PDB file of C-alpha atoms in Angstrom:
ATOM      1  CA  MET A   1      -4.673 -15.363 -27.879  1.00  0.00           C
ATOM      2  CA  TYR A   2      -5.837 -14.147 -24.468  1.00  0.00           C
ATOM      3  CA  ASP A   3      -6.631 -10.428 -24.260  1.00  0.00           C
ATOM      4  CA  ASP A   4      -5.670  -9.129 -20.819  1.00  0.00           C
ATOM      5  CA  GLN A   5      -6.644  -5.501 -21.456  1.00  0.00           C
ATOM      6  CA  PRO A   6      -9.853  -5.721 -19.331  1.00  0.00           C
ATOM      7  CA  VAL A   7      -7.865  -7.238 -16.459  1.00  0.00           C
ATOM      8  CA  GLN A   8      -5.216  -4.529 -16.741  1.00  0.00           C
ATOM      9  CA  ALA A   9      -7.863  -1.791 -16.825  1.00  0.00           C
ATOM     10  CA  GLY A  10      -9.488  -3.323 -13.733  1.00  0.00           C
ATOM     11  CA  MET A  11      -6.171  -3.321 -11.873  1.00  0.00           C
ATOM     12  CA  ARG A  12      -5.574   0.338 -12.729  1.00  0.00           C
ATOM     13  CA  GLU A  13      -9.097   1.263 -11.611  1.00  0.00           C
ATOM     14  CA  ARG A  14      -8.791  -0.640  -8.324  1.00  0.00           C
ATOM     15  CA  LEU A  15      -5.436   0.967  -7.524  1.00  0.00           C
ATOM     16  CA  ALA A  16      -6.896   4.400  -8.313  1.00  0.00           C
ATOM     17  CA  VAL A  17      -9.783   3.729  -5.890  1.00  0.00           C
ATOM     18  CA  LEU A  18      -7.348   2.581  -3.185  1.00  0.00           C
ATOM     19  CA  ALA A  19      -5.201   5.673  -3.684  1.00  0.00           C
ATOM     20  CA  ALA A  20      -8.257   7.945  -3.493  1.00  0.00           C
ATOM     21  CA  ASP A  21      -9.423   6.225  -0.298  1.00  0.00           C
ATOM     22  CA  MET A  22      -5.941   6.675   1.131  1.00  0.00           C
ATOM     23  CA  ALA A  23      -5.991  10.390   0.281  1.00  0.00           C
ATOM     24  CA  THR A  24      -9.343  10.761   2.052  1.00  0.00           C
ATOM     25  CA  LEU A  25      -8.015   8.961   5.109  1.00  0.00           C
ATOM     26  CA  ARG A  26      -4.882  11.135   5.158  1.00  0.00           C
ATOM     27  CA  HIS A  27      -7.032  14.284   4.878  1.00  0.00           C
ATOM     28  CA  ASP A  28      -9.224  13.183   7.788  1.00  0.00           C
ATOM     29  CA  VAL A  29      -6.156  12.531   9.948  1.00  0.00           C
ATOM     30  CA  GLU A  30      -4.433  15.797   9.021  1.00  0.00           C
ATOM     31  CA  SER A  31      -7.590  17.823   9.641  1.00  0.00           C
ATOM     32  CA  GLY A  32      -7.975  16.291  13.098  1.00  0.00           C
ATOM     33  CA  GLN A  33     -11.238  14.553  12.218  1.00  0.00           C
ATOM     34  CA  LEU A  34      -9.684  11.153  12.778  1.00  0.00           C
ATOM     35  CA  ARG A  35      -7.442   9.928  15.563  1.00  0.00           C
ATOM     36  CA  LEU A  36      -6.710   6.318  16.292  1.00  0.00           C
ATOM     37  CA  ASP A  37      -6.288   4.504  19.573  1.00  0.00           C
ATOM     38  CA  PRO A  38      -2.699   3.188  19.584  1.00  0.00           C
ATOM     39  CA  GLU A  39      -3.756  -0.378  20.403  1.00  0.00           C
ATOM     40  CA  ALA A  40      -6.164  -0.551  17.470  1.00  0.00           C
ATOM     41  CA  GLY A  41      -3.667   1.282  15.292  1.00  0.00           C
ATOM     42  CA  GLN A  42      -0.940  -1.223  16.097  1.00  0.00           C
ATOM     43  CA  GLN A  43      -3.203  -4.079  15.042  1.00  0.00           C
ATOM     44  CA  ILE A  44      -3.792  -2.333  11.723  1.00  0.00           C
ATOM     45  CA  ARG A  45      -0.077  -1.629  11.292  1.00  0.00           C
ATOM     46  CA  ASP A  46       0.763  -5.282  12.007  1.00  0.00           C
ATOM     47  CA  MET A  47      -1.709  -6.364   9.317  1.00  0.00           C
ATOM     48  CA  LEU A  48      -0.260  -3.823   6.890  1.00  0.00           C
ATOM     49  CA  ALA A  49       3.282  -5.040   7.641  1.00  0.00           C
ATOM     50  CA  ARG A  50       2.274  -8.631   6.861  1.00  0.00           C
ATOM     51  CA  GLN A  51       0.664  -7.506   3.607  1.00  0.00           C
ATOM     52  CA  MET A  52       3.747  -5.465   2.637  1.00  0.00           C
ATOM     53  CA  GLU A  53       5.964  -8.500   3.280  1.00  0.00           C
ATOM     54  CA  GLN A  54       3.748 -10.555   0.993  1.00  0.00           C
ATOM     55  CA  VAL A  55       3.844  -7.867  -1.706  1.00  0.00           C
ATOM     56  CA  ASP A  56       7.642  -7.690  -1.370  1.00  0.00           C
ATOM     57  CA  GLY A  57       7.726 -11.431  -2.095  1.00  0.00           C
ATOM     58  CA  TRP A  58       5.473 -10.959  -5.128  1.00  0.00           C
ATOM     59  CA  LEU A  59       7.739  -8.156  -6.333  1.00  0.00           C
ATOM     60  CA  ALA A  60      10.809 -10.371  -6.019  1.00  0.00           C
ATOM     61  CA  GLN A  61       9.078 -13.096  -8.009  1.00  0.00           C
ATOM     62  CA  ALA A  62       7.872 -10.650 -10.663  1.00  0.00           C
ATOM     63  CA  ARG A  63      11.371  -9.227 -11.025  1.00  0.00           C
ATOM     64  CA  GLY A  64      12.648 -12.775 -11.474  1.00  0.00           C
ATOM     65  CA  LEU A  65      10.158 -13.260 -14.297  1.00  0.00           C
ATOM     66  CA  ALA A  66      11.122  -9.980 -15.953  1.00  0.00           C
ATOM     67  CA  ARG A  67      13.626 -11.530 -18.311  1.00  0.00           C
ATOM     68  CA  ARG A  68      13.450 -13.006 -21.744  1.00  0.00           C
ATOM     69  CA  ALA A  69      12.346 -16.612 -21.574  1.00  0.00           C
ATOM     70  CA  PRO A  70      14.400 -18.998 -23.727  1.00  0.00           C
ATOM     71  CA  LEU A  71      11.620 -19.882 -26.145  1.00  0.00           C
ATOM     72  CA  GLY A  72      13.816 -20.381 -29.165  1.00  0.00           C
ATOM     73  CA  GLN A  73      15.393 -18.304 -31.880  1.00  0.00           C
ATOM     74  CA  ASN A  74      12.362 -17.824 -34.096  1.00  0.00           C
ATOM     75  CA  PRO A  75       9.803 -15.053 -34.638  1.00  0.00           C
ATOM     76  CA  VAL A  76       7.105 -16.692 -32.487  1.00  0.00           C
ATOM     77  CA  GLY A  77       9.523 -17.519 -29.665  1.00  0.00           C
ATOM     78  CA  ASP A  78      10.980 -14.002 -29.763  1.00  0.00           C
ATOM     79  CA  ALA A  79       7.510 -12.416 -29.718  1.00  0.00           C
ATOM     80  CA  MET A  80       6.288 -14.565 -26.836  1.00  0.00           C
ATOM     81  CA  ALA A  81       9.489 -14.012 -24.821  1.00  0.00           C
ATOM     82  CA  ALA A  82       9.140 -10.241 -25.265  1.00  0.00           C
ATOM     83  CA  LYS A  83       5.462 -10.381 -24.286  1.00  0.00           C
ATOM     84  CA  PHE A  84       6.174 -12.339 -21.084  1.00  0.00           C
ATOM     85  CA  GLU A  85       9.057 -10.047 -20.190  1.00  0.00           C
ATOM     86  CA  GLU A  86       6.866  -6.942 -20.654  1.00  0.00           C
ATOM     87  CA  ARG A  87       4.012  -8.362 -18.575  1.00  0.00           C
ATOM     88  CA  ALA A  88       6.333  -9.207 -15.713  1.00  0.00           C
ATOM     89  CA  GLY A  89       8.578  -6.179 -15.585  1.00  0.00           C
ATOM     90  CA  GLY A  90       7.485  -3.532 -18.030  1.00  0.00           C
ATOM     91  CA  GLY A  91       5.704  -0.332 -17.200  1.00  0.00           C
ATOM     92  CA  GLY A  92       2.045   0.489 -16.791  1.00  0.00           C
ATOM     93  CA  THR A  93       0.172  -2.616 -15.769  1.00  0.00           C
ATOM     94  CA  SER A  94       3.021  -5.125 -15.582  1.00  0.00           C
ATOM     95  CA  PHE A  95       3.162  -7.282 -12.474  1.00  0.00           C
ATOM     96  CA  THR A  96       6.071  -5.241 -11.151  1.00  0.00           C
ATOM     97  CA  ALA A  97       4.362  -1.891 -11.756  1.00  0.00           C
ATOM     98  CA  VAL A  98       1.081  -3.016 -10.176  1.00  0.00           C
ATOM     99  CA  PHE A  99       2.775  -4.558  -7.137  1.00  0.00           C
ATOM    100  CA  THR A 100       4.977  -1.484  -6.708  1.00  0.00           C
ATOM    101  CA  SER A 101       1.927   0.804  -6.785  1.00  0.00           C
ATOM    102  CA  TYR A 102       0.048  -1.437  -4.362  1.00  0.00           C
ATOM    103  CA  ARG A 103       3.073  -1.519  -2.039  1.00  0.00           C
ATOM    104  CA  GLN A 104       3.156   2.289  -2.051  1.00  0.00           C
ATOM    105  CA  VAL A 105      -0.543   2.483  -1.121  1.00  0.00           C
ATOM    106  CA  LEU A 106       0.112   0.090   1.765  1.00  0.00           C
ATOM    107  CA  GLN A 107       3.079   2.159   2.928  1.00  0.00           C
ATOM    108  CA  ASP A 108       1.059   5.382   2.699  1.00  0.00           C
ATOM    109  CA  THR A 109      -1.703   3.753   4.720  1.00  0.00           C
ATOM    110  CA  ASP A 110       0.777   2.628   7.361  1.00  0.00           C
ATOM    111  CA  ASP A 111       2.217   6.150   7.581  1.00  0.00           C
ATOM    112  CA  THR A 112      -1.278   7.592   7.943  1.00  0.00           C
ATOM    113  CA  VAL A 113      -2.228   5.120  10.674  1.00  0.00           C
ATOM    114  CA  GLU A 114       0.972   5.999  12.508  1.00  0.00           C
ATOM    115  CA  GLU A 115       0.095   9.712  12.256  1.00  0.00           C
ATOM    116  CA  ALA A 116      -3.453   9.052  13.516  1.00  0.00           C
ATOM    117  CA  MET A 117      -2.000   7.186  16.495  1.00  0.00           C
ATOM    118  CA  ARG A 118       0.415  10.042  17.223  1.00  0.00           C
ATOM    119  CA  ARG A 119      -2.416  12.561  17.143  1.00  0.00           C
ATOM    120  CA  TYR A 120      -4.453  10.400  19.536  1.00  0.00           C
ATOM    121  CA  ARG A 121      -1.514  10.241  21.966  1.00  0.00           C
ATOM    122  CA  ASP A 122      -1.027  14.023  21.691  1.00  0.00           C
ATOM    123  CA  VAL A 123      -4.679  14.655  22.588  1.00  0.00           C
ATOM    124  CA  GLU A 124      -4.442  12.182  25.466  1.00  0.00           C
ATOM    125  CA  GLU A 125      -1.313  13.899  26.811  1.00  0.00           C
ATOM    126  CA  ARG A 126      -2.882  17.367  26.577  1.00  0.00           C
ATOM    127  CA  THR A 127      -6.013  16.127  28.322  1.00  0.00           C
ATOM    128  CA  SER A 128      -3.941  14.473  31.028  1.00  0.00           C
ATOM    129  CA  GLU A 129      -1.919  17.655  31.570  1.00  0.00           C
ATOM    130  CA  THR A 130      -5.125  19.682  31.822  1.00  0.00           C
ATOM    131  CA  PHE A 131      -6.511  17.344  34.496  1.00  0.00           C
ATOM    132  CA  LYS A 132      -3.220  17.463  36.410  1.00  0.00           C
ATOM    133  CA  ARG A 133      -3.292  21.263  36.437  1.00  0.00           C
ATOM    134  CA  LEU A 134      -6.925  21.292  37.568  1.00  0.00           C
ATOM    135  CA  ALA A 135      -6.144  18.864  40.384  1.00  0.00           C
ATOM    136  CA  GLN A 136      -3.422  21.111  41.816  1.00  0.00           C
TER     137      GLN A 136
END
């Protein structure tokens, strides 16, 4: 039988790294260390939107798999059906749980990029207002 524990541990580790990177990015934006040109930010947000759409499709498919497969009314069939159902829709490292966590990281990243763009526009507006006052 295939042991997927190393794969599951790898998925958890990778999601933890992505979440930590996202927290660092959010901190840099909130502290004013990072602002993002709206044009570049929109390109990033478009890419994130495409990725979120793809993850939404994966989630729909995983949810469709999260049911007991009709593998027969016997101990082996029951055990395998339960195993497949858990891998698709159970907690922890199931497909659904992993895709949901990944989707949240993507959404958090999109929100942070949007905030970085807003901060860039705010600085640009303040700078423009300062120049207008100096020109008067």
